[in-house]
mmCIF file of C-alpha atoms in Angstrom:
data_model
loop_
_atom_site.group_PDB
_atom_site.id
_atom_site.type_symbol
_atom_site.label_atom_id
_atom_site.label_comp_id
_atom_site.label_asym_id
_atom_site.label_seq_id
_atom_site.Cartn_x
_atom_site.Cartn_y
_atom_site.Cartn_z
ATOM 1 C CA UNK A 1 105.779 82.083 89.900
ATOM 2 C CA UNK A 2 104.450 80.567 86.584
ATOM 3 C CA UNK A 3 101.219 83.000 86.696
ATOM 4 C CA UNK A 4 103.599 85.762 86.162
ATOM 5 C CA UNK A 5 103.700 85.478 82.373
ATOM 6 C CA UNK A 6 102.528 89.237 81.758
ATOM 7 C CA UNK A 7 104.125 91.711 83.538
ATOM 8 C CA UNK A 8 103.698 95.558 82.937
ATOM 9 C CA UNK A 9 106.456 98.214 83.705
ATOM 10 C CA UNK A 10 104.936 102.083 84.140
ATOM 11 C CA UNK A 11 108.326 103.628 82.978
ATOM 12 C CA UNK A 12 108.340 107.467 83.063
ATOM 13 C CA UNK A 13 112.154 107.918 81.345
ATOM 14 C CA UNK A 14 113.497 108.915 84.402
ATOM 15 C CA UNK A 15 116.813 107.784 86.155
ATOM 16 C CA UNK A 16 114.656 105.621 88.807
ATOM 17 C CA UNK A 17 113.576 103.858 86.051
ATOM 18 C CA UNK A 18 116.729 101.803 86.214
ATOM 19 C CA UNK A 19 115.454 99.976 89.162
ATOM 20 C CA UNK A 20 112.054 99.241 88.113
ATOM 21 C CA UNK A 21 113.313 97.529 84.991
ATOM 22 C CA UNK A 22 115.858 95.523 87.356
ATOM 23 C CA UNK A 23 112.997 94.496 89.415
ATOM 24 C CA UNK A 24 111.281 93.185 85.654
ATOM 25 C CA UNK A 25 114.156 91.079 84.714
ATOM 26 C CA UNK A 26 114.620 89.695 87.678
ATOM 27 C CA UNK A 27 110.926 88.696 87.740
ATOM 28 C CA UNK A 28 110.908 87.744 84.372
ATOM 29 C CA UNK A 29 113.921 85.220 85.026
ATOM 30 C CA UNK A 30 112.041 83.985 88.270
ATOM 31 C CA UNK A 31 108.956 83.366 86.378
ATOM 32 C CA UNK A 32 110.321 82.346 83.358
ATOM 33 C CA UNK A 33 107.550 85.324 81.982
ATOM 34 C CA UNK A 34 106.295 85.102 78.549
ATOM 35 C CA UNK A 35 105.899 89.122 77.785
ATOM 36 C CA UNK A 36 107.424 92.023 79.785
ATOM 37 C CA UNK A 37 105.569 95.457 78.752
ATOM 38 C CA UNK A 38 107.086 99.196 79.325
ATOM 39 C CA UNK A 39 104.284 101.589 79.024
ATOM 40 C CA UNK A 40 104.220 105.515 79.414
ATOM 41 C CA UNK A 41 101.769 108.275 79.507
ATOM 42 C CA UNK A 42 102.298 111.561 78.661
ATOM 43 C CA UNK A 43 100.755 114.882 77.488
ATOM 44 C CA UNK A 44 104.176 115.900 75.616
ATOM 45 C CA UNK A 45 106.899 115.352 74.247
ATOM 46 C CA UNK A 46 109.565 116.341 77.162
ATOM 47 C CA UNK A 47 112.529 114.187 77.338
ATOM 48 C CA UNK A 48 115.951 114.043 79.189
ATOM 49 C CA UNK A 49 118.476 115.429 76.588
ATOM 50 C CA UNK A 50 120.663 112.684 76.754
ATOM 51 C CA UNK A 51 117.875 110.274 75.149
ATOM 52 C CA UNK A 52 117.329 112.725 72.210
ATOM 53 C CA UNK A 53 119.411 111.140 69.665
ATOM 54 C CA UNK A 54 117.369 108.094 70.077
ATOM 55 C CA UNK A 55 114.641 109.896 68.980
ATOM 56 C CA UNK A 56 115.532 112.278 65.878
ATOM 57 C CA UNK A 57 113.175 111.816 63.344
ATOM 58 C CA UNK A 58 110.498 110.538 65.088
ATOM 59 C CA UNK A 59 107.279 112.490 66.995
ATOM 60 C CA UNK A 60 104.561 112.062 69.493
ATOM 61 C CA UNK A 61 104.001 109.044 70.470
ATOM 62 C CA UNK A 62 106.913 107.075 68.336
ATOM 63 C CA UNK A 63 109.363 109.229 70.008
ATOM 64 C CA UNK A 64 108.540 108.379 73.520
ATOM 65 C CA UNK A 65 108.539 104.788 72.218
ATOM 66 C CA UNK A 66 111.665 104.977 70.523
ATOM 67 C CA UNK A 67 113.566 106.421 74.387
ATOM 68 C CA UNK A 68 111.704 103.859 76.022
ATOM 69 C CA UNK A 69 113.290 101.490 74.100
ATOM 70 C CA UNK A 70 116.612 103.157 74.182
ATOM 71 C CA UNK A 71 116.918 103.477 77.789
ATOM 72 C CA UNK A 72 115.296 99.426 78.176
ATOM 73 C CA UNK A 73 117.165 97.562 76.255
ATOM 74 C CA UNK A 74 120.450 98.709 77.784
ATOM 75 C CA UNK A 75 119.466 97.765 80.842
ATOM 76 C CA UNK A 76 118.019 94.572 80.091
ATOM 77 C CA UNK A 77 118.909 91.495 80.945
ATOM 78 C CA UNK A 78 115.932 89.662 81.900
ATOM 79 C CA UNK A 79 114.825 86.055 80.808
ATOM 80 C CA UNK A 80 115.907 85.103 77.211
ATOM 81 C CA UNK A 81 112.609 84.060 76.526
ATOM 82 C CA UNK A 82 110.712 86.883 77.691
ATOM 83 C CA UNK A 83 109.131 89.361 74.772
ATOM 84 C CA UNK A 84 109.671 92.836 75.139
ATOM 85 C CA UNK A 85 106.757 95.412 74.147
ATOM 86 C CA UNK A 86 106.930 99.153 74.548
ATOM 87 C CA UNK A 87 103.626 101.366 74.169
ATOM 88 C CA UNK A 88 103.344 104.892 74.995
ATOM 89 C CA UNK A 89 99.529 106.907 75.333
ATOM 90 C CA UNK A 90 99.370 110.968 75.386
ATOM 91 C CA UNK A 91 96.217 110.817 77.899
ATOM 92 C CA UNK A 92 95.201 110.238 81.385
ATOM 93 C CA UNK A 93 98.061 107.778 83.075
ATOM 94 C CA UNK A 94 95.559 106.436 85.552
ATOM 95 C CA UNK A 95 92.975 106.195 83.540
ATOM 96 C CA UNK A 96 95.373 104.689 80.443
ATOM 97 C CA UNK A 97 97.450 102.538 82.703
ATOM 98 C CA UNK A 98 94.113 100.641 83.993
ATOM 99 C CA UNK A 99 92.647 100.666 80.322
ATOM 100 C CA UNK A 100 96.192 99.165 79.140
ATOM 101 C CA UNK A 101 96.182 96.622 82.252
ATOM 102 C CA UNK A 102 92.489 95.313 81.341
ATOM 103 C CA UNK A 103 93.348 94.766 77.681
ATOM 104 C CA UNK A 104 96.479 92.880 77.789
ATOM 105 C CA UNK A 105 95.630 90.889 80.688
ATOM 106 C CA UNK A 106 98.254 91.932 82.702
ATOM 107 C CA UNK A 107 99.197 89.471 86.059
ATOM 108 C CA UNK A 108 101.347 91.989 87.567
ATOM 109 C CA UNK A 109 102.661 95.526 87.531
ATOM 110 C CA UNK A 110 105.912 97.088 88.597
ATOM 111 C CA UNK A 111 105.668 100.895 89.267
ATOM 112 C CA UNK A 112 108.438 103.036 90.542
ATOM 113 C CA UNK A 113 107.225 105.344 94.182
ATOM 114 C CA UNK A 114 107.890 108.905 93.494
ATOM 115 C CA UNK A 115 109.035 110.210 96.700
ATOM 116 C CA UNK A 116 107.189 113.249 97.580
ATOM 117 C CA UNK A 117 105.938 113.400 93.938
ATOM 118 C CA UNK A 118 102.953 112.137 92.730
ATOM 119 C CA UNK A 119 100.815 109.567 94.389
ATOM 120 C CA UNK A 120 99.933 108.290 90.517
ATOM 121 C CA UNK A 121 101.946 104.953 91.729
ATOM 122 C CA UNK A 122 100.106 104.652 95.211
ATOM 123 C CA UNK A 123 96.521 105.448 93.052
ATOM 124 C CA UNK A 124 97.512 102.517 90.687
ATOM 125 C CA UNK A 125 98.274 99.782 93.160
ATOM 126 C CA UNK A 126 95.054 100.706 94.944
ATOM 127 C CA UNK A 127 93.019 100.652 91.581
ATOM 128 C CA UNK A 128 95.096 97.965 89.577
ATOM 129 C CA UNK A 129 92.763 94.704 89.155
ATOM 130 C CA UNK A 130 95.942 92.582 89.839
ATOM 131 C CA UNK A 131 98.959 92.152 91.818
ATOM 132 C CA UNK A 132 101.379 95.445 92.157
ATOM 133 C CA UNK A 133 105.004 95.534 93.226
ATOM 134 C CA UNK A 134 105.781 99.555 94.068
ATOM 135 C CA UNK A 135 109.658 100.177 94.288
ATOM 136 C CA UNK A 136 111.453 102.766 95.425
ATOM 137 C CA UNK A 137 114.252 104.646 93.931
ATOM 138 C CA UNK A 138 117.646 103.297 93.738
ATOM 139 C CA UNK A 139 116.358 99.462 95.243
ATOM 140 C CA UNK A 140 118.042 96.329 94.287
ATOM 141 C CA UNK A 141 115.806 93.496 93.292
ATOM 142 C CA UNK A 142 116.732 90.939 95.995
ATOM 143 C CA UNK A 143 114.214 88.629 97.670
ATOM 144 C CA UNK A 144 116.681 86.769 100.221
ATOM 145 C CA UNK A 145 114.503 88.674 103.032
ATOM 146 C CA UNK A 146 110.777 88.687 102.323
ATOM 147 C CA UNK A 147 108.556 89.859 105.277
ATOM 148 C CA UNK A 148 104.697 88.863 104.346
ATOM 149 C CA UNK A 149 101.770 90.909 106.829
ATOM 150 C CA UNK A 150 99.157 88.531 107.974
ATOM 151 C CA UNK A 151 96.132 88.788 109.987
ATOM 152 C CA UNK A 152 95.037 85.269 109.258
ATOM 153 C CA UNK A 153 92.216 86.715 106.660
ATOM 154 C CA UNK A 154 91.806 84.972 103.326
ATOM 155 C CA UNK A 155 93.713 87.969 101.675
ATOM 156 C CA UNK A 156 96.482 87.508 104.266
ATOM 157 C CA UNK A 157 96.293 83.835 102.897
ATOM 158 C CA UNK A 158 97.074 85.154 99.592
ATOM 159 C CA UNK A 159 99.872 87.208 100.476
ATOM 160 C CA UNK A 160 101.139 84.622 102.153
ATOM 161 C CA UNK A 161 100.990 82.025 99.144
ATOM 162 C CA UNK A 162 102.861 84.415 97.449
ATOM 163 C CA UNK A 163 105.399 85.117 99.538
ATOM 164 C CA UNK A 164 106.176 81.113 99.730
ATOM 165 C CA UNK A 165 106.906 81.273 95.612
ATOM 166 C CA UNK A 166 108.508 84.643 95.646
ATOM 167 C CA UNK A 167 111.156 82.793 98.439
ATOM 168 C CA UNK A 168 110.915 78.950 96.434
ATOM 169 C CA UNK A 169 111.898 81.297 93.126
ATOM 170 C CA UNK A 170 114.565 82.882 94.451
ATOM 171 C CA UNK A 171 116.220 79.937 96.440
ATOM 172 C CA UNK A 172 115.524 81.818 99.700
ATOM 173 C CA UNK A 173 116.055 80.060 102.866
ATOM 174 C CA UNK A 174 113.406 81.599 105.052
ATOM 175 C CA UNK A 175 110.019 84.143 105.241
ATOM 176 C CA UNK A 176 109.209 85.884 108.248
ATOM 177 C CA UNK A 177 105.347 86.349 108.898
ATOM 178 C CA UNK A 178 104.375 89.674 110.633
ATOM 179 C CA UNK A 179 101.188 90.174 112.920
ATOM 180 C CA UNK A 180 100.956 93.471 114.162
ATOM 181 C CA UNK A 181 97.350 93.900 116.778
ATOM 182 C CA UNK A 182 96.175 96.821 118.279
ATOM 183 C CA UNK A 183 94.242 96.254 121.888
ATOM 184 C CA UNK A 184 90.781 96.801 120.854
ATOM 185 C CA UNK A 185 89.317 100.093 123.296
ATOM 186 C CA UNK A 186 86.560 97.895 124.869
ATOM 187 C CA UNK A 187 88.802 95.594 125.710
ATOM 188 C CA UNK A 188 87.838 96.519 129.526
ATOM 189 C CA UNK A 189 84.298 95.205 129.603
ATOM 190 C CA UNK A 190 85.897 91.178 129.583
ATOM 191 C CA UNK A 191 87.195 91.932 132.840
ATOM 192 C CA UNK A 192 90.767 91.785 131.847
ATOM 193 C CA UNK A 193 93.744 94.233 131.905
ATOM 194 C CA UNK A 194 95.097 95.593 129.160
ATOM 195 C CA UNK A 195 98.093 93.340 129.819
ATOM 196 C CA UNK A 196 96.101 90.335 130.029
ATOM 197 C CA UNK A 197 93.758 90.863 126.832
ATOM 198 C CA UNK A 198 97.103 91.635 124.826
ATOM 199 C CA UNK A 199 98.804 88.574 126.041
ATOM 200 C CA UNK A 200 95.521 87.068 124.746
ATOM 201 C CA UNK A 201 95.376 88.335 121.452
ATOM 202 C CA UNK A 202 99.458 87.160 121.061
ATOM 203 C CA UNK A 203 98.667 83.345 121.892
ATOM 204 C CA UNK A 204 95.311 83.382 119.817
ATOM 205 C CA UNK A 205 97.745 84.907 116.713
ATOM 206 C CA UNK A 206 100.294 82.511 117.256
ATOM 207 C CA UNK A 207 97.770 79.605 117.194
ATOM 208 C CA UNK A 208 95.776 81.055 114.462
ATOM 209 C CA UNK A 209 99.717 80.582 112.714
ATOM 210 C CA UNK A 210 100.346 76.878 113.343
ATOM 211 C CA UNK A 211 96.331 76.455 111.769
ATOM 212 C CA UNK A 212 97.475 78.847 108.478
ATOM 213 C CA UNK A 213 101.050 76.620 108.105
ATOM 214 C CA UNK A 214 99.663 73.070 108.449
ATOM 215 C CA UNK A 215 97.305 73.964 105.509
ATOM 216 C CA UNK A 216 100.349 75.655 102.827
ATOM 217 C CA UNK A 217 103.203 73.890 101.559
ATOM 218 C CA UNK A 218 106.302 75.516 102.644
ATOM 219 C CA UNK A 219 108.985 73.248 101.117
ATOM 220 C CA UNK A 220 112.144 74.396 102.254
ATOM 221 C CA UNK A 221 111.575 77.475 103.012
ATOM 222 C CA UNK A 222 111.779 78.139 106.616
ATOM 223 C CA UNK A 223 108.680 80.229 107.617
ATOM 224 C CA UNK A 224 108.753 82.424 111.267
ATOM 225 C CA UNK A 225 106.235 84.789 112.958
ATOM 226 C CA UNK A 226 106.775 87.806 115.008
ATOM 227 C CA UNK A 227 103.506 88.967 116.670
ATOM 228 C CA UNK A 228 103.552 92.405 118.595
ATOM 229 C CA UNK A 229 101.365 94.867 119.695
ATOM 230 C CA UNK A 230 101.030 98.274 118.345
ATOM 231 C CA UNK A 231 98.067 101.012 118.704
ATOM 232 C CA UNK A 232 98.911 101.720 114.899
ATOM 233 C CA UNK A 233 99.630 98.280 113.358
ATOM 234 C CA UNK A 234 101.005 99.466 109.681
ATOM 235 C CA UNK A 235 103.421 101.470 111.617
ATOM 236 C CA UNK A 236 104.246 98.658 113.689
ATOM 237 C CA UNK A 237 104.991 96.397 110.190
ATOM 238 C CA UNK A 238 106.699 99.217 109.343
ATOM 239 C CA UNK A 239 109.254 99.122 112.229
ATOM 240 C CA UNK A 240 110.116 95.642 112.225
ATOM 241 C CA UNK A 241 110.747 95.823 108.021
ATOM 242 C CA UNK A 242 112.970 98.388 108.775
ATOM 243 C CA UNK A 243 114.706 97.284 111.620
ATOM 244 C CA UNK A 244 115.501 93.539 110.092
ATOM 245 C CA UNK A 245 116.155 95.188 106.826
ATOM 246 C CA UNK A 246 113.783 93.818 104.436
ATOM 247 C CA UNK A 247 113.621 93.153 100.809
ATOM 248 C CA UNK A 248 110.008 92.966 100.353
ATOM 249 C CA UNK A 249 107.055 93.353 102.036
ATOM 250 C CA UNK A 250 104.238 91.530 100.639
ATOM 251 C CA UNK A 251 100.249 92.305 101.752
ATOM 252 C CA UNK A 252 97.034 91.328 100.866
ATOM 253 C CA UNK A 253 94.439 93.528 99.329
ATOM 254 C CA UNK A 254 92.318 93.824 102.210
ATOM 255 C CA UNK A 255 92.759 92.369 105.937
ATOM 256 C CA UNK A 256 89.844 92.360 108.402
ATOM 257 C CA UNK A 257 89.428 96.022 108.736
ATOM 258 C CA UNK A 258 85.967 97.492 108.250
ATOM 259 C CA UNK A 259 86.973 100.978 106.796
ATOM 260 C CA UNK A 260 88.616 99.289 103.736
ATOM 261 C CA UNK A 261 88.809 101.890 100.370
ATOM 262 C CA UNK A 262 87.994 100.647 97.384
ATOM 263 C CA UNK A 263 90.033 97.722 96.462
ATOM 264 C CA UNK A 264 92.710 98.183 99.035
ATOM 265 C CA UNK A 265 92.780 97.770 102.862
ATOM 266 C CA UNK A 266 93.294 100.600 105.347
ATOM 267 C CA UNK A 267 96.365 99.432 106.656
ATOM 268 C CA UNK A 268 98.047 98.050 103.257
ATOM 269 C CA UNK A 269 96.913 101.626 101.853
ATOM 270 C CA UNK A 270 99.263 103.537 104.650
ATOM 271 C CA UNK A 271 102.050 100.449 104.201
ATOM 272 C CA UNK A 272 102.344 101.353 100.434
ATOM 273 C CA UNK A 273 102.629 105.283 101.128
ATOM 274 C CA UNK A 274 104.834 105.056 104.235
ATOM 275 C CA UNK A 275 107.118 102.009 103.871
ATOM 276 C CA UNK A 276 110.489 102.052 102.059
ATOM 277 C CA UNK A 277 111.335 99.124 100.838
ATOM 278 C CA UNK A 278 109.752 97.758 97.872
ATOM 279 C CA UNK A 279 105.797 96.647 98.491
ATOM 280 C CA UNK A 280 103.879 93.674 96.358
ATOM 281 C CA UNK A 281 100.051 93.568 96.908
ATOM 282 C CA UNK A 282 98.405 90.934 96.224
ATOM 283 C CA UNK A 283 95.073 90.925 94.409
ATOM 284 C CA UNK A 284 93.410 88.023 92.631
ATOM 285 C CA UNK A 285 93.990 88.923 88.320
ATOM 286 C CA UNK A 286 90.771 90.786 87.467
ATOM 287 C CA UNK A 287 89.407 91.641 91.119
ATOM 288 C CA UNK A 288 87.375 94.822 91.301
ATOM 289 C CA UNK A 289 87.449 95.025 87.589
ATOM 290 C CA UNK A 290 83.884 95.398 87.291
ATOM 291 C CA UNK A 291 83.809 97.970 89.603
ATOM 292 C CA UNK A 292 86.762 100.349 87.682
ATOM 293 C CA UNK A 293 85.007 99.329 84.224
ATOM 294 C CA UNK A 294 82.157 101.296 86.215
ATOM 295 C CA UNK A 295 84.009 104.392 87.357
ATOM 296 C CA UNK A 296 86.500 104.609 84.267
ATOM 297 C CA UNK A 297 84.121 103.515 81.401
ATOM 298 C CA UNK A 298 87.474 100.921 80.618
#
């Protein structure tokens, strides 16, 4: 957890906000994190009335600043340590967020899901060029049950990794690995049944398993796999985070599918807009950088 020293909070000075900043000092006590940064967009001045005593006197800019750190600090209570920083831009919150990201070197970013709002937080954790955890309203930053999708890729890997010092942080006892396969449609021309080829697909994942643990460094964190078949794998991960009542799900940034988007896999792109517990993708600090400094002229 030590590469966590930089996080970055997208606060938009709404109630959900309370859990997003729970999730950053809880992280920040985890990783014993040198800087935690809040950091808004907006195109005015429009705030809940209850922060506007916070602000009197100021404008622009200062005032959104000034409510940030209002509503922050009396919430906080995150690593002693840990220095608090709160910016606020009047411009494009995609286009800011990355800029802001790229400049202070950011490791990771916490971003609250808007449910049936904007997809801003999904557009970020696709674009971000490092690791995003996306929360949902109202969740409680616990990491006693971490689920971690795998499809024995190198981002997979990653995830994994993760997952191990997210669980080693928080004193959890055990990690559950999911691997989710679809029966691929050709799957007739080896002469097998459907049955058969899926039964072969389960063994190959579960040996492909014992391969990824004997090269990691679990410690005492007990690590178990559930493999099953679904025509739709991210809905299949879905199911089984649901149904065993997850904390986090952790993915990589891109599995072994083909028709990956930009800097995000297809499946770990529907996981992030369908799932409802809190997500972390994983991405290497600075991947695909080159590539936004491209598109957004960062």
């Amino acid at each position: 957890m030590k590469k966590y020293n930089k996080i970055l909070v997208a606060i938009n000075l709404e109630d959900e906000d309370y859990s997003s900043t729970k999730f950053a000092a809880r992280l920040s006590h985890m990783a014993e994190s040198q800087e935690v940064h809040f950091f808004h967009v907006t195109d005015e001045l429009d705030l809940p009335e209850s922060l506007c005593s916070a602000v009197e006197g100021n404008t622009g800019c200062d005032a959104v600043t000034a409510a940030m750190k209002d509503r922050v600090e009396k919430n906080w209570d995150g690593f002693a340590k840990t220095r608090l920083s709160f910016d606020a831009s009047d411009g494009d919150l995609l286009r800011d967020a990355l800029a802001y990201i790229k400049k202070q070197e950011m490791d990771v970013v916490i971003v609250e899901k808007v449910c049936g709002g904007s997809k801003i937080p999904e557009r970020l954790a696709r674009k971000a060029p490092c690791s995003t955890l996306l929360v949902p309203p109202g969740s409680e930053p616990s990491f006693k049950n971490i689920f971690v999708a795998i499809d024995f890729s190198d981002h997979s890997r990653e995830a994994l990794t993760s997952a191990l010092a997210y669980a080693k942080a928080s004193g959890a006892g055990k990690l559950t690995c999911v691997h989710v396969y679809s029966v691929p449609m050709g799957y007739h021309r080896s002469g097998r049944t459907h049955e058969e080829f899926s039964d072969i697909l389960k063994k190959n994942a579960a040996e492909e398993f014992d391969k990824l643990m004997k090269s990691l460094d679990p410690g005492d964190v007990k690590v178990e796999l559930i493999v099953e078949m679904n025509e739709r794998p991210y809905q299949g991960i879905i199911d089984i985070v649901r149904s065993n009542d997850a904390d986090l799900l952790v993915v990589g940034s891109r599995g072994r599918s083909k028709t990956a988007a930009i800097l995000l896999g297809s499946v770990t792109e529907r996981l992030i807009e369908a799932c409802n517990v809190p997500v972390l993708t994983i991405k290497k600090k600075g991947q695909g950088l080159s590539i936004l400094e491209a598109m957004f002229d960062l």
